[in-house]
PDB file of C-alpha atoms and ligand atoms in Angstrom:
ATOM      1  CA  MET A   1     118.847 116.391 126.519  1.00 43.00           C
ATOM      2  CA  ALA A   2     121.649 116.232 123.968  1.00 45.00           C
ATOM      3  CA  LYS A   3     124.395 118.790 124.693  1.00 51.00           C
ATOM      4  CA  LYS A   4     125.940 120.991 122.032  1.00 48.00           C
ATOM      5  CA  GLY A   5     128.144 118.882 119.759  1.00 44.00           C
ATOM      6  CA  GLU A   6     126.421 115.599 120.734  1.00 51.00           C
ATOM      7  CA  ARG A   7     124.326 113.659 118.272  1.00 48.00           C
ATOM      8  CA  LEU A   8     120.629 114.564 118.408  1.00 46.00           C
ATOM      9  CA  ALA A   9     118.492 112.073 120.328  1.00 49.00           C
ATOM     10  CA  SER A  10     116.596 111.035 117.211  1.00 49.00           C
ATOM     11  CA  LYS A  11     116.923 111.852 113.571  1.00 50.00           C
ATOM     12  CA  PRO A  12     114.302 111.318 110.880  1.00 55.00           C
ATOM     13  CA  GLY A  13     114.799 108.146 108.892  1.00 93.00           C
ATOM     14  CA  ASP A  14     117.022 106.475 111.490  1.00 97.00           C
ATOM     15  CA  LEU A  15     116.346 103.171 113.198  1.00 98.00           C
ATOM     16  CA  TYR A  16     117.247 103.121 116.900  1.00 98.00           C
ATOM     17  CA  VAL A  17     117.685  99.723 118.574  1.00 98.00           C
ATOM     18  CA  VAL A  18     116.798 100.451 122.181  1.00 98.00           C
ATOM     19  CA  ALA A  19     117.499  98.222 125.196  1.00 98.00           C
ATOM     20  CA  THR A  20     114.943  98.322 128.036  1.00 98.00           C
ATOM     21  CA  PRO A  21     115.027  96.964 131.636  1.00 98.00           C
ATOM     22  CA  ILE A  22     115.027  93.200 132.338  1.00 98.00           C
ATOM     23  CA  GLY A  23     113.086  93.671 135.559  1.00 98.00           C
ATOM     24  CA  ASN A  24     114.172  96.741 137.467  1.00 98.00           C
ATOM     25  CA  LEU A  25     112.738  99.884 135.875  1.00 98.00           C
ATOM     26  CA  GLY A  26     115.538 101.879 137.502  1.00 98.00           C
ATOM     27  CA  ASP A  27     117.800 100.380 134.827  1.00 98.00           C
ATOM     28  CA  MET A  28     116.153 102.399 132.066  1.00 98.00           C
ATOM     29  CA  VAL A  29     118.963 104.345 130.411  1.00 96.00           C
ATOM     30  CA  PRO A  30     118.450 108.142 130.125  1.00 97.00           C
ATOM     31  CA  ARG A  31     119.497 108.102 126.469  1.00 98.00           C
ATOM     32  CA  ALA A  32     116.915 105.388 125.766  1.00 98.00           C
ATOM     33  CA  LEU A  33     114.195 107.631 127.234  1.00 98.00           C
ATOM     34  CA  GLU A  34     115.418 110.538 125.120  1.00 98.00           C
ATOM     35  CA  VAL A  35     115.319 108.449 121.946  1.00 98.00           C
ATOM     36  CA  LEU A  36     111.910 106.947 122.724  1.00 98.00           C
ATOM     37  CA  GLN A  37     110.600 110.441 123.377  1.00 97.00           C
ATOM     38  CA  GLY A  38     112.074 111.751 120.115  1.00 96.00           C
ATOM     39  CA  ALA A  39     111.180 108.880 117.759  1.00 97.00           C
ATOM     40  CA  ALA A  40     108.123 109.191 115.521  1.00 96.00           C
ATOM     41  CA  ARG A  41     107.016 105.653 116.439  1.00 97.00           C
ATOM     42  CA  VAL A  42     108.049 102.752 118.601  1.00 98.00           C
ATOM     43  CA  VAL A  43     108.278  99.296 117.011  1.00 98.00           C
ATOM     44  CA  ALA A  44     107.477  96.733 119.710  1.00 98.00           C
ATOM     45  CA  GLU A  45     107.431  92.971 120.167  1.00 96.00           C
ATOM     46  CA  ASP A  46     104.258  93.187 122.295  1.00 97.00           C
ATOM     47  CA  THR A  47     102.546  96.561 121.983  1.00 97.00           C
ATOM     48  CA  ARG A  48     100.501  96.144 125.194  1.00 97.00           C
ATOM     49  CA  HIS A  49     103.618  95.426 127.227  1.00 97.00           C
ATOM     50  CA  THR A  50     105.552  98.326 125.690  1.00 98.00           C
ATOM     51  CA  ARG A  51     102.635 100.723 126.092  1.00 98.00           C
ATOM     52  CA  ARG A  52     102.693 100.035 129.853  1.00 98.00           C
ATOM     53  CA  LEU A  53     106.468 100.591 129.975  1.00 98.00           C
ATOM     54  CA  LEU A  54     106.267 103.869 128.043  1.00 98.00           C
ATOM     55  CA  HIS A  55     103.322 104.998 130.140  1.00 97.00           C
ATOM     56  CA  HIS A  56     105.422 104.472 133.282  1.00 98.00           C
ATOM     57  CA  PHE A  57     107.931 106.971 131.896  1.00 98.00           C
ATOM     58  CA  GLY A  58     105.272 109.408 130.680  1.00 98.00           C
ATOM     59  CA  ILE A  59     105.928 108.682 127.000  1.00 98.00           C
ATOM     60  CA  HIS A  60     102.990 108.423 124.603  1.00 97.00           C
ATOM     61  CA  LYS A  61     103.868 107.270 121.096  1.00 96.00           C
ATOM     62  CA  PRO A  62     102.188 105.455 118.240  1.00 97.00           C
ATOM     63  CA  LEU A  63     103.222 101.800 118.410  1.00 98.00           C
ATOM     64  CA  LEU A  64     103.816  99.296 115.638  1.00 97.00           C
ATOM     65  CA  SER A  65     103.908  95.574 116.229  1.00 97.00           C
ATOM     66  CA  LEU A  66     106.827  93.473 114.928  1.00 96.00           C
ATOM     67  CA  HIS A  67     107.556  89.966 116.166  1.00 93.00           C
ATOM     68  CA  ASP A  68     108.677  86.564 114.919  1.00 90.00           C
ATOM     69  CA  HIS A  69     105.207  85.743 113.586  1.00 91.00           C
ATOM     70  CA  SER A  70     104.483  89.075 111.851  1.00 92.00           C
ATOM     71  CA  GLY A  71     104.087  88.700 108.126  1.00 88.00           C
ATOM     72  CA  PRO A  72     106.382  90.464 105.624  1.00 93.00           C
ATOM     73  CA  GLU A  73     103.904  93.409 105.523  1.00 95.00           C
ATOM     74  CA  ALA A  74     104.896  94.523 109.045  1.00 96.00           C
ATOM     75  CA  LEU A  75     108.568  94.617 108.063  1.00 97.00           C
ATOM     76  CA  GLU A  76     107.802  96.431 104.799  1.00 97.00           C
ATOM     77  CA  ARG A  77     105.680  99.010 106.678  1.00 97.00           C
ATOM     78  CA  CYS A  78     108.619  99.835 108.979  1.00 97.00           C
ATOM     79  CA  LEU A  79     110.943 100.207 105.995  1.00 97.00           C
ATOM     80  CA  GLU A  80     108.449 102.463 104.206  1.00 96.00           C
ATOM     81  CA  LEU A  81     108.221 104.694 107.281  1.00 97.00           C
ATOM     82  CA  LEU A  82     112.016 104.934 107.461  1.00 97.00           C
ATOM     83  CA  ALA A  83     112.079 105.767 103.741  1.00 95.00           C
ATOM     84  CA  ALA A  84     109.449 108.455 104.356  1.00 94.00           C
ATOM     85  CA  GLY A  85     111.828 110.055 106.887  1.00 95.00           C
ATOM     86  CA  GLU A  86     110.302 108.807 110.161  1.00 96.00           C
ATOM     87  CA  SER A  87     112.656 107.785 112.935  1.00 97.00           C
ATOM     88  CA  LEU A  88     111.752 104.478 114.563  1.00 98.00           C
ATOM     89  CA  ALA A  89     112.740 103.051 117.947  1.00 98.00           C
ATOM     90  CA  LEU A  90     112.843  99.263 118.039  1.00 98.00           C
ATOM     91  CA  VAL A  91     112.292  97.636 121.465  1.00 98.00           C
ATOM     92  CA  CYS A  92     111.554  94.130 122.730  1.00 98.00           C
ATOM     93  CA  ASP A  93     109.669  93.130 125.892  1.00 97.00           C
ATOM     94  CA  ALA A  94     112.830  93.247 128.024  1.00 98.00           C
ATOM     95  CA  GLY A  95     116.541  93.689 127.435  1.00 98.00           C
ATOM     96  CA  THR A  96     118.307  94.149 124.134  1.00 98.00           C
ATOM     97  CA  PRO A  97     116.335  93.570 120.921  1.00 98.00           C
ATOM     98  CA  LEU A  98     117.621  90.771 118.648  1.00 98.00           C
ATOM     99  CA  VAL A  99     119.329  88.962 121.566  1.00 98.00           C
ATOM    100  CA  ALA A 100     117.020  85.907 121.633  1.00 97.00           C
ATOM    101  CA  ASP A 101     114.334  88.394 120.615  1.00 97.00           C
ATOM    102  CA  PRO A 102     112.735  89.741 117.414  1.00 96.00           C
ATOM    103  CA  GLY A 103     114.161  92.472 115.197  1.00 97.00           C
ATOM    104  CA  PHE A 104     116.897  90.855 113.122  1.00 97.00           C
ATOM    105  CA  PRO A 105     115.125  91.084 109.716  1.00 97.00           C
ATOM    106  CA  LEU A 106     114.383  94.780 110.289  1.00 97.00           C
ATOM    107  CA  VAL A 107     117.938  95.676 111.318  1.00 98.00           C
ATOM    108  CA  ARG A 108     119.397  93.632 108.466  1.00 98.00           C
ATOM    109  CA  GLU A 109     117.111  95.090 105.826  1.00 97.00           C
ATOM    110  CA  ALA A 110     117.370  98.658 107.154  1.00 97.00           C
ATOM    111  CA  ARG A 111     121.163  98.436 106.875  1.00 97.00           C
ATOM    112  CA  ARG A 112     120.949  96.850 103.447  1.00 96.00           C
ATOM    113  CA  ARG A 113     118.773  99.739 102.243  1.00 95.00           C
ATOM    114  CA  GLY A 114     121.215 102.306 103.600  1.00 95.00           C
ATOM    115  CA  PHE A 115     119.346 103.606 106.673  1.00 97.00           C
ATOM    116  CA  ARG A 116     121.361 104.532 109.709  1.00 97.00           C
ATOM    117  CA  VAL A 117     120.906 101.934 112.472  1.00 98.00           C
ATOM    118  CA  VAL A 118     121.875 103.219 115.918  1.00 98.00           C
ATOM    119  CA  PRO A 119     122.279 101.043 119.045  1.00 98.00           C
ATOM    120  CA  ILE A 120     121.109 102.461 122.373  1.00 98.00           C
ATOM    121  CA  PRO A 121     122.821 100.001 124.730  1.00 98.00           C
ATOM    122  CA  GLY A 122     121.398  98.976 128.063  1.00 98.00           C
ATOM    123  CA  PRO A 123     120.278  95.840 129.935  1.00 98.00           C
ATOM    124  CA  CYS A 124     120.880  92.349 128.580  1.00 98.00           C
ATOM    125  CA  ALA A 125     120.321  89.277 130.793  1.00 98.00           C
ATOM    126  CA  ALA A 126     123.259  87.334 129.330  1.00 98.00           C
ATOM    127  CA  VAL A 127     125.756  90.136 129.946  1.00 98.00           C
ATOM    128  CA  ALA A 128     124.336  90.965 133.382  1.00 98.00           C
ATOM    129  CA  ALA A 129     124.671  87.289 134.400  1.00 98.00           C
ATOM    130  CA  LEU A 130     128.207  87.017 133.034  1.00 98.00           C
ATOM    131  CA  SER A 131     129.322  90.195 134.754  1.00 98.00           C
ATOM    132  CA  ALA A 132     128.522  88.850 138.226  1.00 98.00           C
ATOM    133  CA  ALA A 133     128.704  85.035 137.949  1.00 98.00           C
ATOM    134  CA  GLY A 134     132.393  84.669 138.689  1.00 98.00           C
ATOM    135  CA  LEU A 135     133.098  82.497 135.619  1.00 97.00           C
ATOM    136  CA  PRO A 136     135.713  83.510 133.054  1.00 96.00           C
ATOM    137  CA  CYS A 137     134.189  85.966 130.587  1.00 93.00           C
ATOM    138  CA  GLU A 138     137.081  87.270 128.523  1.00 94.00           C
ATOM    139  CA  ARG A 139     135.694  84.981 125.846  1.00 96.00           C
ATOM    140  CA  PHE A 140     132.233  83.451 125.998  1.00 98.00           C
ATOM    141  CA  ALA A 141     129.694  81.781 123.717  1.00 98.00           C
ATOM    142  CA  PHE A 142     126.064  82.864 123.892  1.00 98.00           C
ATOM    143  CA  GLU A 143     123.839  79.932 122.925  1.00 98.00           C
ATOM    144  CA  GLY A 144     120.379  81.412 123.610  1.00 98.00           C
ATOM    145  CA  PHE A 145     117.702  78.769 124.251  1.00 98.00           C
ATOM    146  CA  LEU A 146     118.574  75.090 123.850  1.00 98.00           C
ATOM    147  CA  PRO A 147     116.083  72.928 121.905  1.00 97.00           C
ATOM    148  CA  ALA A 148     113.041  71.975 123.976  1.00 96.00           C
ATOM    149  CA  ARG A 149     113.084  68.294 122.969  1.00 97.00           C
ATOM    150  CA  ARG A 150     115.481  66.092 124.855  1.00 96.00           C
ATOM    151  CA  ALA A 151     117.099  64.323 121.885  1.00 96.00           C
ATOM    152  CA  ALA A 152     117.741  67.607 120.047  1.00 97.00           C
ATOM    153  CA  ARG A 153     118.972  69.244 123.255  1.00 97.00           C
ATOM    154  CA  ARG A 154     121.444  66.461 123.943  1.00 94.00           C
ATOM    155  CA  ALA A 155     122.667  66.571 120.352  1.00 95.00           C
ATOM    156  CA  ALA A 156     123.220  70.339 120.699  1.00 97.00           C
ATOM    157  CA  LEU A 157     125.111  69.785 123.964  1.00 96.00           C
ATOM    158  CA  GLU A 158     127.257  67.034 122.411  1.00 94.00           C
ATOM    159  CA  ARG A 159     128.387  69.595 119.823  1.00 95.00           C
ATOM    160  CA  LEU A 160     129.335  71.994 122.635  1.00 97.00           C
ATOM    161  CA  ARG A 161     131.017  69.459 124.917  1.00 94.00           C
ATOM    162  CA  ARG A 162     134.559  70.498 124.018  1.00 92.00           C
ATOM    163  CA  GLU A 163     133.871  74.249 123.774  1.00 96.00           C
ATOM    164  CA  GLU A 164     136.482  75.984 125.924  1.00 95.00           C
ATOM    165  CA  ARG A 165     134.689  79.331 126.285  1.00 97.00           C
ATOM    166  CA  THR A 166     132.163  79.945 129.066  1.00 98.00           C
ATOM    167  CA  LEU A 167     128.731  78.980 127.714  1.00 98.00           C
ATOM    168  CA  VAL A 168     125.670  81.140 128.305  1.00 98.00           C
ATOM    169  CA  PHE A 169     122.150  79.708 127.912  1.00 98.00           C
ATOM    170  CA  TYR A 170     118.687  81.149 128.428  1.00 98.00           C
ATOM    171  CA  GLU A 171     116.317  78.588 129.899  1.00 98.00           C
ATOM    172  CA  ALA A 172     112.616  78.359 130.721  1.00 97.00           C
ATOM    173  CA  PRO A 173     111.945  77.502 134.390  1.00 97.00           C
ATOM    174  CA  HIS A 174     109.935  74.344 133.585  1.00 96.00           C
ATOM    175  CA  ARG A 175     112.840  72.907 131.580  1.00 97.00           C
ATOM    176  CA  LEU A 176     115.612  73.822 134.027  1.00 97.00           C
ATOM    177  CA  ALA A 177     115.823  70.483 135.872  1.00 97.00           C
ATOM    178  CA  ALA A 178     115.900  68.427 132.663  1.00 97.00           C
ATOM    179  CA  THR A 179     118.489  70.713 131.067  1.00 98.00           C
ATOM    180  CA  LEU A 180     120.760  70.592 134.133  1.00 98.00           C
ATOM    181  CA  THR A 181     120.545  66.789 134.119  1.00 97.00           C
ATOM    182  CA  ASP A 182     121.464  66.661 130.427  1.00 96.00           C
ATOM    183  CA  LEU A 183     124.315  69.127 130.981  1.00 97.00           C
ATOM    184  CA  ALA A 184     125.719  66.995 133.815  1.00 96.00           C
ATOM    185  CA  GLU A 185     125.485  63.836 131.731  1.00 94.00           C
ATOM    186  CA  VAL A 186     127.014  65.281 128.572  1.00 94.00           C
ATOM    187  CA  PHE A 187     129.590  67.736 130.010  1.00 94.00           C
ATOM    188  CA  GLY A 188     130.438  65.759 133.156  1.00 93.00           C
ATOM    189  CA  SER A 189     129.006  66.161 136.624  1.00 93.00           C
ATOM    190  CA  GLU A 190     132.119  67.991 137.867  1.00 93.00           C
ATOM    191  CA  ARG A 191     131.869  70.930 135.403  1.00 96.00           C
ATOM    192  CA  GLU A 192     131.410  74.287 137.176  1.00 97.00           C
ATOM    193  CA  ALA A 193     128.196  76.215 136.490  1.00 98.00           C
ATOM    194  CA  VAL A 194     126.155  79.164 137.738  1.00 98.00           C
ATOM    195  CA  LEU A 195     122.391  79.574 137.791  1.00 98.00           C
ATOM    196  CA  ALA A 196     121.509  83.295 137.587  1.00 98.00           C
ATOM    197  CA  ARG A 197     117.833  83.886 138.329  1.00 98.00           C
ATOM    198  CA  GLU A 198     115.521  86.896 138.402  1.00 98.00           C
ATOM    199  CA  LEU A 199     118.318  89.362 137.686  1.00 98.00           C
ATOM    200  CA  THR A 200     117.742  92.938 138.863  1.00 98.00           C
ATOM    201  CA  LYS A 201     114.505  91.834 140.604  1.00 98.00           C
ATOM    202  CA  LEU A 202     113.491  91.228 144.215  1.00 97.00           C
ATOM    203  CA  HIS A 203     114.423  87.534 144.188  1.00 96.00           C
ATOM    204  CA  GLU A 204     117.698  87.834 142.300  1.00 98.00           C
ATOM    205  CA  THR A 205     119.756  84.701 143.026  1.00 97.00           C
ATOM    206  CA  PHE A 206     123.121  83.351 141.925  1.00 98.00           C
ATOM    207  CA  LEU A 207     123.746  79.649 142.632  1.00 98.00           C
ATOM    208  CA  ALA A 208     127.234  78.367 141.874  1.00 98.00           C
ATOM    209  CA  GLY A 209     128.518  74.799 142.032  1.00 98.00           C
ATOM    210  CA  THR A 210     129.291  71.749 139.958  1.00 97.00           C
ATOM    211  CA  LEU A 211     126.556  70.606 137.580  1.00 97.00           C
ATOM    212  CA  GLU A 212     125.897  67.671 139.895  1.00 96.00           C
ATOM    213  CA  GLU A 213     125.436  70.048 142.847  1.00 97.00           C
ATOM    214  CA  LEU A 214     123.078  72.265 140.849  1.00 98.00           C
ATOM    215  CA  VAL A 215     120.996  69.248 139.755  1.00 97.00           C
ATOM    216  CA  GLU A 216     120.574  68.268 143.412  1.00 97.00           C
ATOM    217  CA  ARG A 217     119.939  71.813 144.623  1.00 97.00           C
ATOM    218  CA  VAL A 218     117.253  72.486 142.031  1.00 97.00           C
ATOM    219  CA  ALA A 219     115.560  69.128 142.707  1.00 96.00           C
ATOM    220  CA  ARG A 220     115.513  69.897 146.450  1.00 95.00           C
ATOM    221  CA  ASP A 221     114.302  73.484 146.149  1.00 94.00           C
ATOM    222  CA  PRO A 222     111.457  74.052 143.627  1.00 91.00           C
ATOM    223  CA  ASP A 223     111.789  77.830 144.173  1.00 92.00           C
ATOM    224  CA  GLN A 224     114.927  77.614 142.062  1.00 93.00           C
ATOM    225  CA  GLN A 225     112.702  76.572 139.173  1.00 93.00           C
ATOM    226  CA  ARG A 226     110.765  79.819 139.134  1.00 96.00           C
ATOM    227  CA  GLY A 227     111.218  83.075 137.268  1.00 97.00           C
ATOM    228  CA  GLU A 228     113.673  83.993 134.540  1.00 98.00           C
ATOM    229  CA  ILE A 229     116.905  82.100 134.232  1.00 98.00           C
ATOM    230  CA  VAL A 230     120.349  82.412 132.702  1.00 98.00           C
ATOM    231  CA  LEU A 231     122.490  79.311 132.953  1.00 98.00           C
ATOM    232  CA  LEU A 232     126.249  79.701 132.668  1.00 98.00           C
ATOM    233  CA  VAL A 233     128.586  76.739 132.283  1.00 98.00           C
ATOM    234  CA  ALA A 234     132.381  76.883 132.502  1.00 98.00           C
ATOM    235  CA  GLY A 235     134.157  75.942 129.292  1.00 97.00           C
ATOM    236  CA  ALA A 236     135.832  72.557 128.855  1.00 94.00           C
ATOM    237  CA  PRO A 237     139.421  72.342 130.062  1.00 87.00           C
ATOM    238  CA  PRO A 238     141.827  72.825 127.125  1.00 80.00           C
ATOM    239  CA  ASP A 239     142.432  69.643 125.098  1.00 65.00           C
ATOM    240  CA  SER A 240     139.861  67.713 127.072  1.00 49.00           C
ATOM    241  CA  GLY A 241     137.461  65.096 125.889  1.00 50.00           C
ATOM    242  CA  GLY A 242     139.216  63.176 123.120  1.00 55.00           C
ATOM    243  CA  ASP A 243     138.361  59.480 123.486  1.00 56.00           C
ATOM    244  CA  LEU A 244     141.958  58.504 122.904  1.00 57.00           C
ATOM    245  CA  ASP A 245     143.114  60.961 125.627  1.00 74.00           C
ATOM    246  CA  CYS A 246     140.576  59.545 128.087  1.00 83.00           C
ATOM    247  CA  ARG A 247     141.645  56.009 127.293  1.00 83.00           C
ATOM    248  CA  ARG A 248     145.308  56.835 127.805  1.00 87.00           C
ATOM    249  CA  LEU A 249     144.619  58.786 130.975  1.00 91.00           C
ATOM    250  CA  LEU A 250     142.442  56.023 132.429  1.00 93.00           C
ATOM    251  CA  ALA A 251     144.945  53.327 131.466  1.00 92.00           C
ATOM    252  CA  ALA A 252     147.672  55.219 133.335  1.00 94.00           C
ATOM    253  CA  LEU A 253     145.439  55.845 136.373  1.00 95.00           C
ATOM    254  CA  LEU A 254     144.370  52.188 136.469  1.00 95.00           C
ATOM    255  CA  GLU A 255     147.970  51.191 137.100  1.00 94.00           C
ATOM    256  CA  ALA A 256     147.618  52.714 140.577  1.00 96.00           C
ATOM    257  CA  LEU A 257     143.878  53.021 141.267  1.00 96.00           C
ATOM    258  CA  PRO A 258     140.729  50.886 141.167  1.00 95.00           C
ATOM    259  CA  PRO A 259     138.271  51.737 138.303  1.00 95.00           C
ATOM    260  CA  ALA A 260     135.922  53.894 140.407  1.00 95.00           C
ATOM    261  CA  SER A 261     138.749  56.113 141.714  1.00 95.00           C
ATOM    262  CA  ALA A 262     140.401  56.266 138.308  1.00 95.00           C
ATOM    263  CA  ALA A 263     137.087  57.411 136.775  1.00 93.00           C
ATOM    264  CA  ARG A 264     136.618  60.057 139.491  1.00 92.00           C
ATOM    265  CA  VAL A 265     140.093  61.525 138.915  1.00 93.00           C
ATOM    266  CA  ALA A 266     139.684  61.360 135.112  1.00 90.00           C
ATOM    267  CA  ALA A 267     136.313  63.173 135.383  1.00 87.00           C
ATOM    268  CA  LYS A 268     137.986  65.979 137.351  1.00 87.00           C
ATOM    269  CA  VAL A 269     140.815  66.285 134.826  1.00 86.00           C
ATOM    270  CA  THR A 270     138.771  66.053 131.615  1.00 80.00           C
ATOM    271  CA  GLY A 271     135.393  67.448 132.640  1.00 75.00           C
ATOM    272  CA  ARG A 272     133.784  64.287 131.162  1.00 78.00           C
ATOM    273  CA  GLU A 273     130.940  62.435 132.810  1.00 77.00           C
ATOM    274  CA  ARG A 274     132.098  60.200 135.665  1.00 84.00           C
ATOM    275  CA  ARG A 275     129.735  57.299 134.921  1.00 82.00           C
ATOM    276  CA  ALA A 276     130.823  57.134 131.264  1.00 80.00           C
ATOM    277  CA  LEU A 277     134.469  57.157 132.359  1.00 88.00           C
ATOM    278  CA  TYR A 278     133.749  54.415 134.874  1.00 89.00           C
ATOM    279  CA  ARG A 279     132.288  52.231 132.116  1.00 83.00           C
ATOM    280  CA  LEU A 280     135.384  52.940 130.004  1.00 86.00           C
ATOM    281  CA  ALA A 281     137.655  52.170 132.982  1.00 90.00           C
ATOM    282  CA  LEU A 282     135.924  48.791 133.465  1.00 91.00           C
ATOM    283  CA  GLU A 283     136.353  48.073 129.767  1.00 85.00           C
ATOM    284  CA  ILE A 284     140.085  48.927 129.859  1.00 86.00           C
ATOM    285  CA  ALA A 285     140.591  46.935 133.081  1.00 89.00           C
ATOM    286  CA  GLY A 286     138.818  43.955 131.422  1.00 85.00           C
ATOM    287  CA  GLU A 287     141.043  44.223 128.342  1.00 74.00           C
ATOM    288  CA  SER A 288     144.253  44.211 130.391  1.00 68.00           C
ATOM    289  CA  GLU A 289     143.112  41.083 132.255  1.00 67.00           C
ATOM    290  CA  ARG A 290     142.535  39.151 129.031  1.00 59.00           C
TER     291      ARG A 290
HETATM  292  N1  LIG B 301     116.547  90.224 124.817  1.00 53.34           N
HETATM  293  C1  LIG B 301     116.649  89.761 126.175  1.00 53.34           C
HETATM  294  C2  LIG B 301     118.033  90.124 126.737  1.00 53.34           C
HETATM  295  O1  LIG B 301     118.632  91.075 126.240  1.00 53.34           O
HETATM  296  O2  LIG B 301     118.472  89.496 127.676  1.00 53.34           O
HETATM  297  C3  LIG B 301     116.368  88.279 126.279  1.00 53.34           C
HETATM  298  C4  LIG B 301     114.981  87.909 125.862  1.00 53.34           C
HETATM  299  S1  LIG B 301     114.632  86.207 125.916  1.00 53.34           S
HETATM  300  C5  LIG B 301     113.116  86.140 125.023  1.00 53.34           C
HETATM  301  C6  LIG B 301     114.038  85.978 127.542  1.00 53.34           C
HETATM  302  C7  LIG B 301     114.991  85.141 128.371  1.00 53.34           C
HETATM  303  O3  LIG B 301     116.071  85.952 128.827  1.00 53.34           O
HETATM  304  C8  LIG B 301     114.375  84.580 129.634  1.00 53.34           C
HETATM  305  O4  LIG B 301     113.673  83.372 129.381  1.00 53.34           O
HETATM  306  C9  LIG B 301     115.579  84.340 130.498  1.00 53.34           C
HETATM  307  O5  LIG B 301     116.255  83.167 130.105  1.00 53.34           O
HETATM  308  C10 LIG B 301     116.436  85.565 130.125  1.00 53.34           C
HETATM  309  N2  LIG B 301     116.121  86.688 131.039  1.00 53.34           N
HETATM  310  C11 LIG B 301     115.448  87.810 130.743  1.00 53.34           C
HETATM  311  N3  LIG B 301     115.348  88.582 131.838  1.00 53.34           N
HETATM  312  C12 LIG B 301     115.971  87.940 132.837  1.00 53.34           C
HETATM  313  C13 LIG B 301     116.199  88.223 134.203  1.00 53.34           C
HETATM  314  N4  LIG B 301     115.735  89.338 134.762  1.00 53.34           N
HETATM  315  N5  LIG B 301     116.898  87.313 134.939  1.00 53.34           N
HETATM  316  C14 LIG B 301     117.364  86.178 134.388  1.00 53.34           C
HETATM  317  N6  LIG B 301     117.169  85.861 133.096  1.00 53.34           N
HETATM  318  C15 LIG B 301     116.482  86.727 132.326  1.00 53.34           C
END
């Protein structure tokens, strides 16, 4: 319970954005329980799922449904309830609402209309993965889900190829192998990455290696393509990737090395894909022979 001098757990007319566990129910935050208990209603992505969660904690509340396919009436209803002085707790199926989950229009509109919007922080798969993956996380870029179609996914990755911050993706298990292959081809097979799976659950796994190693590992072991997945990829080395830089680097390396070795070293230095560099090395070697 709130101690003297602390903010009350819930206040009429406020919107609470409440994080819930991403697997392990022991991660439910005491303040989240207090707020859920005190709110007039709980606004949920999937009311059946949330009812089970609340039931587990002995909380029985009226539920309202709000998800990406709700019409504008659902949003308006929430805003009317806030205006009528009801406190609402917004939750998603797992983790932090709005992070690759519904809730943005409600939070945005509630703020615009002057309601107090209060975060109740707790689990988030992206942050949990980052905290334990062993990749730099002073600065990172959360990319959510990549496009499902290959051409759009590769175009999205091309735009990220030179990003120097650690990249964080959510991925569906059935697309993992294809996404890893695309990552290796666009970012270079030598780029470091971590596959964080089933966080906080029984089969929690962290697999670290180069993208090439992860492609092979996942192809060999179908178990790695099960469950919930966060994919983290190290950022590009500073100043890497410019075509001119690669050309100059390869030209210098080719003075001492055959094309295959020059491409391997250049891939390590630039993070670019080895096969593409090999083709470029052959082209440069051909030019110098002419
Ligand atoms: N709002 C959630 C959060 O705060 O992390 C994310 C919801 S998003 C719809 C679901 C995706 O998050 C999953 O497909 C997976 O990529 C990731 N995810 C959720 N729980 C996870 C877990 N326990 N382990 C690994 N990834 C998880």
